[in-house]
Coordinates of C-alpha atoms and ligand atoms in Angstrom, one line a residue:
Chain A
M1 CA 2.3 24.7 10.8
R2 CA 2.2 25.9 14.4
R3 CA -1.5 25.2 14.7
Q4 CA -1.0 21.7 13.3
L5 CA 1.9 21.0 15.7
L6 CA -0.3 22.2 18.6
A7 CA -3.1 19.9 17.4
I8 CA -0.7 17.0 17.3
V9 CA 0.6 17.7 20.8
A10 CA -3.0 18.1 22.1
F11 CA -4.1 14.9 20.6
L12 CA -1.1 12.9 22.0
A13 CA -1.7 14.4 25.4
A14 CA -5.4 13.5 25.4
M15 CA -4.5 10.0 24.2
A16 CA -1.9 9.7 26.9
L17 CA -4.7 10.0 29.5
V18 CA -6.8 7.2 28.1
P19 CA -5.1 4.4 30.1
H20 CA -5.8 6.3 33.3
L21 CA -9.3 7.6 32.6
V22 CA -10.9 4.7 30.7
D23 CA -11.8 1.9 33.1
S24 CA -12.9 -0.7 30.6
E25 CA -10.2 -3.0 29.4
F26 CA -12.2 -3.5 26.2
W27 CA -12.3 0.2 25.3
R28 CA -8.6 0.8 26.2
N29 CA -7.8 -2.1 23.8
W30 CA -10.1 -0.6 21.2
V31 CA -8.4 2.7 21.2
M32 CA -5.0 1.0 21.1
M33 CA -6.0 -1.0 17.9
A34 CA -7.5 2.2 16.4
L35 CA -4.1 3.8 16.9
F36 CA -2.4 0.8 15.4
Y37 CA -4.5 1.0 12.2
A38 CA -4.0 4.8 12.2
L39 CA -0.2 4.1 12.0
L40 CA -0.7 1.7 9.0
G41 CA -3.1 4.2 7.4
Q42 CA -0.6 7.1 7.9
A43 CA 2.1 4.9 6.2
W44 CA -0.2 4.3 3.3
N45 CA -1.1 7.9 3.2
I46 CA 2.4 9.1 2.5
L47 CA 2.6 7.1 -0.7
G48 CA -1.1 7.0 -1.7
G49 CA -2.5 10.2 -0.2
Y50 CA 0.4 12.6 -0.9
G51 CA 2.0 10.7 -3.7
G52 CA -1.1 9.5 -5.5
Q53 CA 0.3 5.9 -5.9
F54 CA -2.3 3.5 -4.6
S55 CA -0.9 0.4 -3.1
F56 CA -3.1 -2.6 -2.6
G57 CA -0.3 -4.5 -0.9
H58 CA 0.9 -2.7 2.1
A59 CA 1.0 -6.1 3.9
A60 CA 4.2 -6.6 2.0
F61 CA 5.8 -4.0 4.2
F62 CA 3.9 -4.8 7.4
G63 CA 4.7 -8.5 7.1
T64 CA 8.3 -7.9 6.3
G65 CA 8.7 -5.7 9.4
A66 CA 6.8 -8.2 11.5
Y67 CA 8.9 -11.2 10.3
C68 CA 12.1 -9.3 10.4
S69 CA 11.9 -8.4 14.1
A70 CA 10.4 -11.8 15.1
I71 CA 13.0 -13.8 13.2
L72 CA 15.9 -11.7 14.5
H73 CA 14.5 -12.1 18.0
V74 CA 13.6 -15.8 18.0
H75 CA 16.4 -17.2 15.8
Y76 CA 19.2 -14.8 16.5
G77 CA 18.5 -13.6 20.0
V78 CA 18.4 -10.0 19.0
N79 CA 16.7 -7.7 21.4
P80 CA 13.3 -6.5 20.0
W81 CA 14.2 -2.8 20.6
I82 CA 17.2 -3.3 18.3
A83 CA 15.2 -5.5 15.9
L84 CA 12.7 -2.7 15.6
P85 CA 14.8 -0.3 13.5
A86 CA 16.1 -3.2 11.5
A87 CA 12.4 -4.2 10.8
G88 CA 11.7 -0.6 9.6
M89 CA 14.8 -0.7 7.3
A90 CA 13.9 -4.2 5.9
A91 CA 10.4 -3.0 5.1
G92 CA 11.7 0.2 3.6
L93 CA 14.1 -1.9 1.4
V94 CA 11.2 -4.0 0.2
G95 CA 9.4 -0.7 -0.6
A96 CA 12.4 0.5 -2.5
F97 CA 12.6 -2.7 -4.4
I98 CA 9.0 -2.7 -5.4
G99 CA 9.2 1.0 -6.2
F100 CA 12.3 0.6 -8.3
L101 CA 10.7 -2.1 -10.4
S102 CA 7.3 -0.4 -10.9
F103 CA 8.4 3.2 -11.2
R104 CA 11.4 2.5 -13.4
Y105 CA 8.9 1.0 -15.9
G106 CA 6.4 3.8 -15.4
L107 CA 3.7 1.7 -13.8
R108 CA 0.9 3.8 -12.6
G109 CA -2.7 3.6 -11.3
S110 CA -4.2 0.1 -11.3
Y111 CA -1.0 -1.4 -12.7
F112 CA 1.0 -0.2 -9.8
A113 CA -1.8 -1.4 -7.4
L114 CA -1.7 -4.9 -9.0
V115 CA 2.0 -5.1 -8.7
T116 CA 1.9 -4.3 -5.0
L117 CA -0.8 -6.8 -4.5
A118 CA 1.2 -9.4 -6.4
F119 CA 4.3 -8.8 -4.2
A120 CA 2.4 -9.2 -1.0
E121 CA 1.0 -12.5 -2.3
V122 CA 4.4 -13.7 -3.5
L123 CA 5.8 -12.9 0.0
R124 CA 2.9 -14.8 1.6
I125 CA 3.7 -17.8 -0.5
L126 CA 7.4 -17.5 0.3
A127 CA 6.7 -17.2 4.0
N128 CA 4.7 -20.4 3.7
T129 CA 7.6 -22.3 2.2
V130 CA 10.8 -21.2 3.9
P131 CA 11.6 -22.8 7.2
I132 CA 12.8 -19.6 8.9
T133 CA 9.3 -18.3 9.2
G134 CA 8.0 -21.5 10.6
K135 CA 6.0 -21.9 7.4
G136 CA 2.2 -22.4 7.7
V137 CA 2.6 -23.4 11.4
G138 CA 3.7 -19.9 12.2
L139 CA 6.3 -18.3 14.5
L140 CA 5.8 -18.1 18.2
I141 CA 7.7 -15.5 20.1
P142 CA 8.5 -16.7 23.6
L143 CA 6.8 -14.9 26.4
E144 CA 9.4 -13.0 28.4
P145 CA 7.5 -10.1 29.9
G146 CA 9.6 -7.0 30.6
A147 CA 10.0 -3.6 29.1
A148 CA 13.6 -4.6 28.1
N149 CA 12.0 -7.2 25.8
M150 CA 9.3 -4.9 24.4
Q151 CA 6.7 -7.0 26.2
F152 CA 4.5 -5.4 28.6
A153 CA 2.6 -7.4 31.3
D154 CA 0.0 -4.8 31.8
R155 CA -1.0 -3.5 28.4
T156 CA -0.4 0.2 29.2
G157 CA 3.2 -0.2 27.8
Y158 CA 1.8 -1.4 24.5
F159 CA -0.6 1.6 24.5
Y160 CA 2.2 4.1 24.9
L161 CA 4.4 2.4 22.4
I162 CA 1.8 2.6 19.6
L163 CA 1.0 6.2 20.7
A164 CA 4.7 7.0 20.3
F165 CA 4.7 5.5 16.8
V166 CA 1.6 7.4 15.8
G167 CA 3.2 10.6 17.2
L168 CA 6.3 9.8 15.0
A169 CA 4.1 9.2 12.0
L170 CA 2.2 12.5 12.6
L171 CA 5.4 14.5 13.0
L172 CA 6.8 12.9 9.9
T173 CA 3.7 13.8 7.9
L174 CA 3.8 17.3 9.3
W175 CA 7.4 17.7 8.1
L176 CA 6.3 16.3 4.7
E177 CA 3.6 19.0 4.4
H178 CA 6.2 21.7 4.9
S179 CA 9.2 20.4 3.0
R180 CA 10.4 20.5 -0.5
F181 CA 10.2 16.7 -0.7
G182 CA 6.5 16.9 0.2
A183 CA 5.8 19.7 -2.3
R184 CA 7.4 17.6 -5.0
L185 CA 5.5 14.5 -4.0
V186 CA 2.2 16.3 -4.2
A187 CA 3.2 17.8 -7.6
V188 CA 3.9 14.3 -8.9
R189 CA 0.4 13.2 -7.7
E190 CA -1.2 16.2 -9.4
N191 CA 0.6 16.1 -12.8
E192 CA 3.8 14.2 -13.6
D193 CA 4.6 16.0 -16.8
A194 CA 4.2 19.4 -15.2
A195 CA 6.4 18.3 -12.3
R196 CA 9.1 17.1 -14.7
A197 CA 9.0 20.3 -16.6
L198 CA 9.8 22.1 -13.3
G199 CA 12.8 20.0 -12.6
V200 CA 11.2 17.3 -10.4
D201 CA 12.8 13.9 -10.6
V202 CA 9.6 11.9 -10.6
F203 CA 11.2 8.5 -10.2
R204 CA 13.3 9.5 -7.3
T205 CA 10.5 11.3 -5.6
K206 CA 8.2 8.2 -5.8
L207 CA 11.0 5.9 -4.8
A208 CA 11.7 7.9 -1.6
A209 CA 7.9 8.0 -0.8
I210 CA 7.5 4.2 -1.1
T211 CA 10.6 3.6 1.0
L212 CA 9.4 5.9 3.7
S213 CA 5.9 4.5 3.6
G214 CA 7.2 0.9 3.7
A215 CA 9.5 1.6 6.6
L216 CA 6.6 3.1 8.7
A217 CA 4.4 0.1 7.9
G218 CA 7.3 -2.1 8.9
L219 CA 7.4 -0.5 12.4
G220 CA 3.7 -1.4 12.6
G221 CA 4.6 -5.0 11.8
S222 CA 7.3 -5.1 14.4
Y223 CA 4.8 -3.8 17.0
Y224 CA 2.2 -6.3 16.0
A225 CA 4.6 -9.2 16.4
Q226 CA 5.5 -8.0 19.9
L227 CA 1.9 -7.5 20.9
F228 CA 0.5 -10.8 19.8
L229 CA 3.7 -12.8 20.0
Y230 CA 2.6 -14.9 17.1
L231 CA 2.8 -14.6 13.3
D232 CA 1.8 -16.7 10.4
P233 CA 1.9 -16.0 6.6
G234 CA -1.8 -15.1 6.5
I235 CA -1.6 -12.6 9.3
A236 CA 1.6 -11.0 8.1
Y237 CA 1.1 -10.9 4.3
G238 CA -2.6 -11.5 3.9
P239 CA -4.9 -9.0 2.3
A240 CA -6.6 -7.9 5.5
I241 CA -3.8 -5.6 6.5
S242 CA -3.5 -4.2 2.9
V243 CA -7.2 -3.4 2.9
E244 CA -7.2 -1.7 6.3
A245 CA -4.1 0.4 5.4
L246 CA -5.8 1.9 2.4
L247 CA -9.3 2.1 3.7
V248 CA -8.4 4.1 6.8
P249 CA -7.0 7.1 4.9
I250 CA -9.6 6.9 2.2
V251 CA -12.3 7.1 4.8
G252 CA -10.5 9.8 6.8
G253 CA -9.1 11.9 4.0
M254 CA -6.2 11.1 1.7
G255 CA -3.3 13.5 1.7
T256 CA -4.2 15.1 4.9
L257 CA -2.4 15.1 8.2
F258 CA -5.2 13.9 10.4
G259 CA -7.2 12.0 7.9
P260 CA -5.9 8.5 8.8
L261 CA -6.4 9.1 12.5
L262 CA -10.0 10.2 11.9
G263 CA -10.5 7.3 9.4
S264 CA -9.2 4.7 11.8
F265 CA -11.4 5.7 14.7
A266 CA -14.5 6.1 12.4
L267 CA -13.9 2.8 10.6
H268 CA -13.4 0.8 13.8
G269 CA -16.3 2.6 15.5
V270 CA -18.5 1.5 12.6
S271 CA -17.1 -2.0 12.7
E272 CA -17.9 -2.3 16.4
L273 CA -21.4 -1.1 15.8
A274 CA -21.9 -3.7 13.1
K275 CA -20.7 -6.4 15.5
L276 CA -23.3 -5.2 18.0
A277 CA -26.0 -5.3 15.3
F278 CA -25.2 -8.5 13.4
G279 CA -23.0 -10.5 15.8
E280 CA -19.6 -11.8 14.9
A281 CA -20.3 -13.1 11.4
P282 CA -17.1 -14.2 9.6
G283 CA -16.3 -11.9 6.7
L284 CA -18.7 -9.3 7.9
D285 CA -15.9 -6.7 8.3
L286 CA -14.7 -7.2 4.7
A287 CA -18.2 -6.9 3.3
L288 CA -18.8 -3.8 5.4
Y289 CA -15.5 -2.3 4.3
G290 CA -16.4 -2.9 0.7
V291 CA -19.7 -1.1 1.0
L292 CA -18.0 1.8 2.9
L293 CA -15.3 2.1 0.2
V294 CA -17.9 2.4 -2.5
L295 CA -19.9 4.9 -0.5
M296 CA -16.9 7.0 0.3
V297 CA -15.7 7.1 -3.3
M298 CA -19.2 8.0 -4.5
F299 CA -20.2 10.6 -1.9
M300 CA -17.1 11.7 0.0
P301 CA -14.1 11.6 -2.2
N302 CA -12.2 13.9 0.1
G303 CA -12.9 11.7 3.2
L304 CA -14.3 12.8 6.5
F305 CA -11.5 15.3 7.0
G306 CA -12.0 16.9 3.6
M307 CA -15.8 17.1 4.2
G308 CA -15.4 18.6 7.6
R309 CA -13.0 21.2 6.2
T310 CA -15.4 22.2 3.4
T311 CA -18.3 22.4 5.8
L312 CA -16.4 24.5 8.2
A313 CA -15.2 26.7 5.4
R314 CA -18.8 27.2 4.3
L315 CA -19.9 28.0 7.8
L316 CA -17.1 30.6 8.1
G317 CA -18.4 32.3 5.1
G318 CA -16.6 30.7 2.1
R319 CA -13.1 31.3 3.5
R320 CA -10.9 28.5 2.3
D321 CA -8.4 27.4 4.9
A322 CA -5.6 24.9 4.3
Chain B
M1 CA 22.5 30.0 -26.5
L2 CA 20.3 27.3 -28.1
E3 CA 21.3 25.6 -31.3
V4 CA 19.1 23.0 -33.0
E5 CA 20.9 21.1 -35.7
G6 CA 19.1 18.9 -38.2
V7 CA 16.5 17.7 -35.7
S8 CA 13.7 15.4 -37.0
K9 CA 10.9 13.7 -35.2
N10 CA 8.5 11.2 -36.7
F11 CA 5.2 9.8 -35.3
G12 CA 4.7 6.6 -37.2
G13 CA 4.6 7.7 -40.8
L14 CA 4.1 11.3 -40.0
R15 CA 7.1 13.6 -40.2
A16 CA 6.2 16.2 -37.5
V17 CA 9.6 17.9 -37.5
A18 CA 11.9 17.5 -40.5
D19 CA 15.5 18.4 -40.4
V20 CA 15.1 21.6 -38.5
T21 CA 18.2 23.8 -37.9
M22 CA 17.7 27.0 -36.0
R23 CA 19.3 29.1 -33.2
V24 CA 18.3 31.4 -30.5
E25 CA 20.7 34.2 -29.5
E26 CA 21.3 34.9 -25.9
G27 CA 19.3 37.8 -24.6
S28 CA 16.9 37.8 -27.5
I29 CA 13.2 37.2 -27.9
T30 CA 12.7 34.8 -30.8
A31 CA 9.4 33.7 -32.2
L32 CA 8.5 30.4 -33.8
I33 CA 5.3 30.7 -35.9
G34 CA 3.5 28.4 -38.4
P35 CA 0.1 27.1 -39.3
N36 CA -1.7 24.5 -37.1
G37 CA 0.0 21.2 -37.0
A38 CA 3.3 22.6 -38.4
G39 CA 5.2 20.8 -35.6
K40 CA 6.0 23.7 -33.3
T41 CA 4.9 22.0 -30.1
T42 CA 6.7 18.9 -31.2
L43 CA 9.9 20.8 -31.7
F44 CA 9.5 22.3 -28.2
A45 CA 9.0 18.9 -26.7
T46 CA 12.2 17.6 -28.4
I47 CA 14.2 20.6 -27.2
S48 CA 12.9 20.3 -23.6
G49 CA 13.5 16.5 -23.3
F50 CA 9.9 15.3 -23.4
L51 CA 10.6 13.7 -26.8
R52 CA 13.8 12.2 -28.0
P53 CA 14.7 13.5 -31.5
D54 CA 15.0 10.8 -34.2
T55 CA 18.0 12.6 -35.7
G56 CA 20.0 15.7 -35.0
R57 CA 21.4 17.5 -32.0
V58 CA 20.2 20.1 -29.6
R59 CA 22.9 22.3 -27.9
F60 CA 22.1 24.5 -25.0
L61 CA 24.9 26.7 -23.5
G62 CA 27.3 24.7 -25.6
R63 CA 26.2 21.3 -24.3
D64 CA 24.4 18.6 -26.1
I65 CA 21.1 18.0 -24.3
A66 CA 19.3 15.8 -26.8
G67 CA 18.3 12.7 -24.9
L68 CA 18.5 14.2 -21.4
S69 CA 15.5 14.0 -19.2
P70 CA 13.2 17.0 -18.9
E71 CA 14.1 17.4 -15.3
R72 CA 17.9 17.5 -16.1
I73 CA 17.3 20.0 -18.8
C74 CA 15.2 22.2 -16.5
R75 CA 18.0 22.1 -14.0
L76 CA 20.4 23.3 -16.7
G77 CA 18.2 26.4 -17.0
L78 CA 15.8 25.7 -19.8
A79 CA 12.1 25.8 -18.8
R80 CA 9.0 25.3 -20.9
T81 CA 5.3 25.9 -20.6
F82 CA 2.6 23.7 -22.0
Q83 CA 0.2 24.8 -24.8
I84 CA -2.4 22.5 -23.2
V85 CA -2.1 23.9 -19.7
Q86 CA -1.1 21.4 -17.0
P87 CA -1.8 23.0 -13.6
F88 CA -1.5 21.1 -10.4
A89 CA -5.3 21.5 -10.1
G90 CA -5.6 20.6 -6.4
L91 CA -3.0 23.1 -5.2
S92 CA -3.2 26.8 -4.8
V93 CA -1.6 29.2 -7.2
R94 CA 1.1 29.9 -4.7
E95 CA 1.8 26.2 -4.1
N96 CA 1.9 25.6 -7.9
I97 CA 4.5 28.3 -8.4
A98 CA 6.5 27.1 -5.3
V99 CA 7.1 23.8 -7.0
G100 CA 9.1 25.6 -9.6
A101 CA 10.7 27.9 -7.0
H102 CA 11.9 24.8 -5.1
L103 CA 14.3 23.9 -7.9
H104 CA 17.0 26.2 -6.5
R105 CA 15.4 26.9 -3.1
P106 CA 15.3 23.9 -0.7
G107 CA 13.5 25.8 2.1
R108 CA 9.8 25.9 2.1
T109 CA 9.5 29.4 3.5
E110 CA 12.0 30.7 0.9
A111 CA 10.2 28.9 -2.0
L112 CA 6.8 30.2 -0.9
A113 CA 8.1 33.7 -0.6
H114 CA 9.7 33.5 -4.1
A115 CA 6.5 32.1 -5.5
E116 CA 4.6 35.1 -4.1
L117 CA 7.1 37.5 -5.6
I118 CA 6.9 35.8 -9.1
G119 CA 3.1 35.6 -8.8
R120 CA 2.9 39.4 -8.2
Q121 CA 5.3 40.0 -11.1
I122 CA 3.1 38.0 -13.4
G123 CA 0.0 39.8 -12.2
M124 CA -1.5 36.9 -10.1
G125 CA -1.2 38.7 -6.8
R126 CA -4.8 38.5 -6.0
M127 CA -5.1 34.8 -7.1
L128 CA -2.3 33.4 -5.0
D129 CA -4.6 31.5 -2.6
Q130 CA -7.1 30.3 -5.2
P131 CA -7.0 26.6 -6.2
A132 CA -5.4 26.4 -9.6
G133 CA -8.3 24.3 -10.8
A134 CA -10.6 27.3 -10.4
L135 CA -8.6 29.6 -12.6
T136 CA -9.9 31.0 -15.9
I137 CA -8.0 30.1 -19.1
A138 CA -6.2 33.5 -18.9
G139 CA -5.2 32.7 -15.3
R140 CA -4.0 29.2 -16.2
K141 CA -1.8 30.6 -19.0
R142 CA -0.3 33.0 -16.6
L143 CA 0.3 30.2 -14.1
E144 CA 2.2 28.2 -16.7
L145 CA 4.4 31.2 -17.2
A146 CA 4.9 31.9 -13.5
R147 CA 5.8 28.3 -12.6
A148 CA 8.4 28.1 -15.4
L149 CA 9.8 31.5 -14.5
A150 CA 10.1 30.4 -10.8
T151 CA 12.7 27.9 -11.8
D152 CA 15.2 30.8 -12.6
P153 CA 15.6 29.7 -16.2
K154 CA 18.2 31.2 -18.6
L155 CA 16.0 30.2 -21.5
L156 CA 12.2 30.2 -21.4
L157 CA 10.2 28.3 -24.1
L158 CA 6.6 29.7 -24.2
D159 CA 4.0 27.7 -26.1
E160 CA 1.1 29.9 -27.0
V161 CA 0.7 31.6 -23.7
M162 CA -1.5 34.2 -25.3
A163 CA -4.0 31.9 -27.1
G164 CA -7.5 32.4 -25.9
L165 CA -6.9 35.7 -24.2
N166 CA -8.7 38.9 -25.0
P167 CA -6.7 42.0 -26.3
T168 CA -6.3 43.6 -22.9
E169 CA -5.0 40.3 -21.4
I170 CA -2.6 40.0 -24.4
E171 CA -1.3 43.5 -23.8
E172 CA -0.6 42.6 -20.2
I173 CA 1.2 39.4 -21.0
V174 CA 3.3 41.1 -23.7
A175 CA 4.4 43.6 -21.1
V176 CA 5.2 40.8 -18.7
V177 CA 7.3 38.9 -21.3
R178 CA 9.2 42.1 -22.1
R179 CA 10.0 42.6 -18.4
I180 CA 11.2 39.0 -18.1
R181 CA 13.6 39.6 -21.0
L182 CA 14.8 42.8 -19.4
A183 CA 15.6 40.7 -16.3
G184 CA 18.1 38.7 -18.4
V185 CA 16.0 35.7 -19.5
T186 CA 16.2 34.7 -23.2
I187 CA 12.8 33.8 -24.7
L188 CA 11.7 31.5 -27.5
L189 CA 7.9 31.7 -28.0
I190 CA 5.4 30.0 -30.2
E191 CA 2.6 32.3 -31.0
H192 CA -0.4 32.7 -33.3
V193 CA -1.2 36.2 -32.1
M194 CA 0.7 38.2 -34.7
Q195 CA 0.3 41.5 -32.8
A196 CA 2.4 40.0 -30.0
V197 CA 5.0 38.5 -32.3
V198 CA 5.4 41.8 -34.1
S199 CA 5.8 43.8 -30.9
L200 CA 8.1 41.3 -29.1
A201 CA 10.3 39.3 -31.4
E202 CA 13.5 40.4 -33.1
T203 CA 13.8 37.2 -35.0
T204 CA 11.0 35.0 -36.3
W205 CA 11.3 31.5 -37.6
V206 CA 8.5 30.0 -39.7
L207 CA 7.7 26.3 -39.6
S208 CA 5.4 24.6 -42.0
D209 CA 4.7 20.9 -42.3
G210 CA 7.7 20.3 -40.1
V211 CA 10.1 22.3 -42.3
L212 CA 11.6 25.7 -41.5
I213 CA 10.6 27.8 -44.5
A214 CA 11.7 31.3 -43.5
R215 CA 13.6 33.4 -41.0
G216 CA 13.8 37.1 -40.4
S217 CA 12.3 40.1 -38.7
P218 CA 8.5 40.0 -38.4
A219 CA 8.2 42.5 -41.2
E220 CA 10.4 40.5 -43.5
I221 CA 8.5 37.4 -42.7
A222 CA 5.1 39.0 -43.4
A223 CA 6.4 40.0 -46.9
D224 CA 7.8 36.5 -47.7
P225 CA 5.6 34.8 -50.3
K226 CA 6.5 31.3 -49.0
V227 CA 5.1 32.3 -45.6
V228 CA 1.9 33.7 -47.0
E229 CA 1.4 30.5 -49.0
A230 CA 2.0 28.3 -46.0
Y231 CA -0.8 30.1 -44.2
L232 CA -3.2 30.7 -47.0
G233 CA -2.5 27.9 -49.5
R234 CA -0.7 27.6 -52.8
G235 CA -0.8 30.5 -55.1
A236 CA -2.1 32.8 -52.4
A237 CA 0.9 35.1 -52.5
A238 CA 0.5 35.7 -56.2
R239 CA -3.2 36.3 -55.9
L240 CA -2.7 38.8 -53.1
A241 CA 0.2 40.5 -55.0
G242 CA -2.0 40.8 -58.0
R243 CA -4.8 42.5 -56.0
E244 CA -3.0 44.8 -53.6
G245 CA 0.7 44.6 -54.4
G246 CA 1.8 43.1 -51.1
A247 CA 1.0 40.6 -48.4
A248 CA 0.3 42.2 -45.1
H249 CA -1.3 39.3 -43.3
A250 CA 0.5 36.3 -42.0
Ligands
LIG401 N1 2.2 12.4 -29.7 C1 1.9 12.4 -31.0 N2 1.6 11.3 -31.7 C2 1.3 11.4 -33.0 N3 1.2 12.5 -33.7 C3 1.4 13.6 -33.1 C4 1.8 13.7 -31.7 N4 2.0 15.0 -31.3 C5 1.7 15.7 -32.4 N5 1.4 14.9 -33.5 C6 1.1 15.4 -34.8 O1 2.3 16.0 -35.3 C7 2.0 17.2 -36.0 C8 2.6 18.4 -35.4 O2 1.9 18.7 -34.2 P1 2.3 19.9 -33.3 O3 1.4 19.8 -32.1 O4 3.7 19.9 -33.1 O5 1.8 21.1 -34.1 P2 1.8 22.7 -33.7 O6 2.6 23.4 -34.7 O7 2.2 22.9 -32.3 O8 0.3 23.0 -34.0 P3 -0.7 24.0 -33.2 O9 -0.4 25.4 -33.8 O10 -2.0 23.6 -33.6 O11 -0.4 23.9 -31.8 C9 0.4 17.2 -36.1 O12 0.0 16.6 -37.3 C10 0.0 16.4 -34.9 O13 -1.2 15.8 -35.2
LIG402 MG1 1.3 23.6 -30.7

């Protein structure tokens, strides 16, 4: 635990230097977006990686967080810093709702994945029809630069904000790894019947996990709204976010503390390389992600982090280190 | 401590458990035996909340528990093991046991320490850091026992924890079970290994085709013609009696 905490602090400190050391605006931006996707991946990881419940619809939480903070700000004049926790809570509630319906009726595996996908789609259609979201036209957040408005004229503020969120997600995950709740969540992933026989309330455990996961993704949504100052139903609830959220931890290592971080940087590195090689063909990212997903599942089911760990263990003479 | 009253459980047309009434005294080791497919595991599952009985009542510590969820029943102090072992394969032995230990120990450090203690008691001291998925069958059976014991049960239901073990391993588990009872835990065990039943159980119940056919000390049971017939087929007791004047094998 100490070593993990140290690693987190070292990582955050190194990242904090990026805006000062990296000259290129492009690369600073690139790191920032990698951190953003790491946050979504970490959110997914809590439910999918530790809890074994694969969601295909994390956009439902992301979009709810994004719309919640944007709507509160635009229509009700709520300060974005105050709208932020509200967005997290709203997204957590959506998580609790989806979780209640699916887990109460024992939906698992692909059935659960389909339900989450369906919820994200329903929310997308809903956002397309109700006036408060601006429907298909989208919702524009007025430009009022100033830290008090969570809008930063130079992008360094956005960089530190997402870094803070990632730090929060890492600490939350660290806590999870060393708490009773986390132990029970992993037990549920490994074998539900055995967990129940040991007194674990499977339903409540999963419900708590999806709520937490949803809330974290909701913070990501709120951040996104403030960064781009524009939302539409496709951005908020479309499948792109859902795919990123699940691919990042799958590539990096599900159910590990640093997996999503590793996965996000790797995935976006590869996607940049592909752009260099093939140009900006539309749909290229998704095709690439599809291929990557198949390759990962076939050859590296434990992700980059898992593979690194096994290799390291082998080098150290078969010592297994968790 | 445990009273089962008129419990039945059907699977479609199959009557797996038929109107079973039995009891387990506090502080005892009680055995439940019977031929394959007799309904022993099904009875355990209805007692522990994994199956809801079609009829009848299950009372534990004076309280009706039929229909409660397995996790509620476990929290009341009744823990079971699985005949078909169900390890958390991706976790270490220590982490497996800690899931049980967490039931009454919220802190991680405390639960891991208790898991280690239980692991050593059960003879898994050297396996604590191994992944459960890498254990041999004997190791997995021990793990089932260790995890259930870590929940601090008052009553422990053991479903064939000695099946598939060699004689030395059986000796070891028999000693472990005896020690668990000495620590104040009541035990109900399903077992095919008669050597273990004879050396452990004060009372033995015999189930055959879902029906309880006999009850008594292991010696009484072995001499009961109904029991011999249940195992060896109709008329076996008479044939055996004719040849050697008594049935010794059950
Ligand atoms: N879930 C189920 N659905 C349908 N039939 C079942 C189910 N579980 C058990 N059975 C049937 O119920 C009967 C009793 O099975 P059970 O597993 O309780 O026997 P057992 O006494 O534990 O046998 P063994 O000594 O082989 O473990 C068997 O005929 C079995 O095939
Ligand atoms: Mg059985």
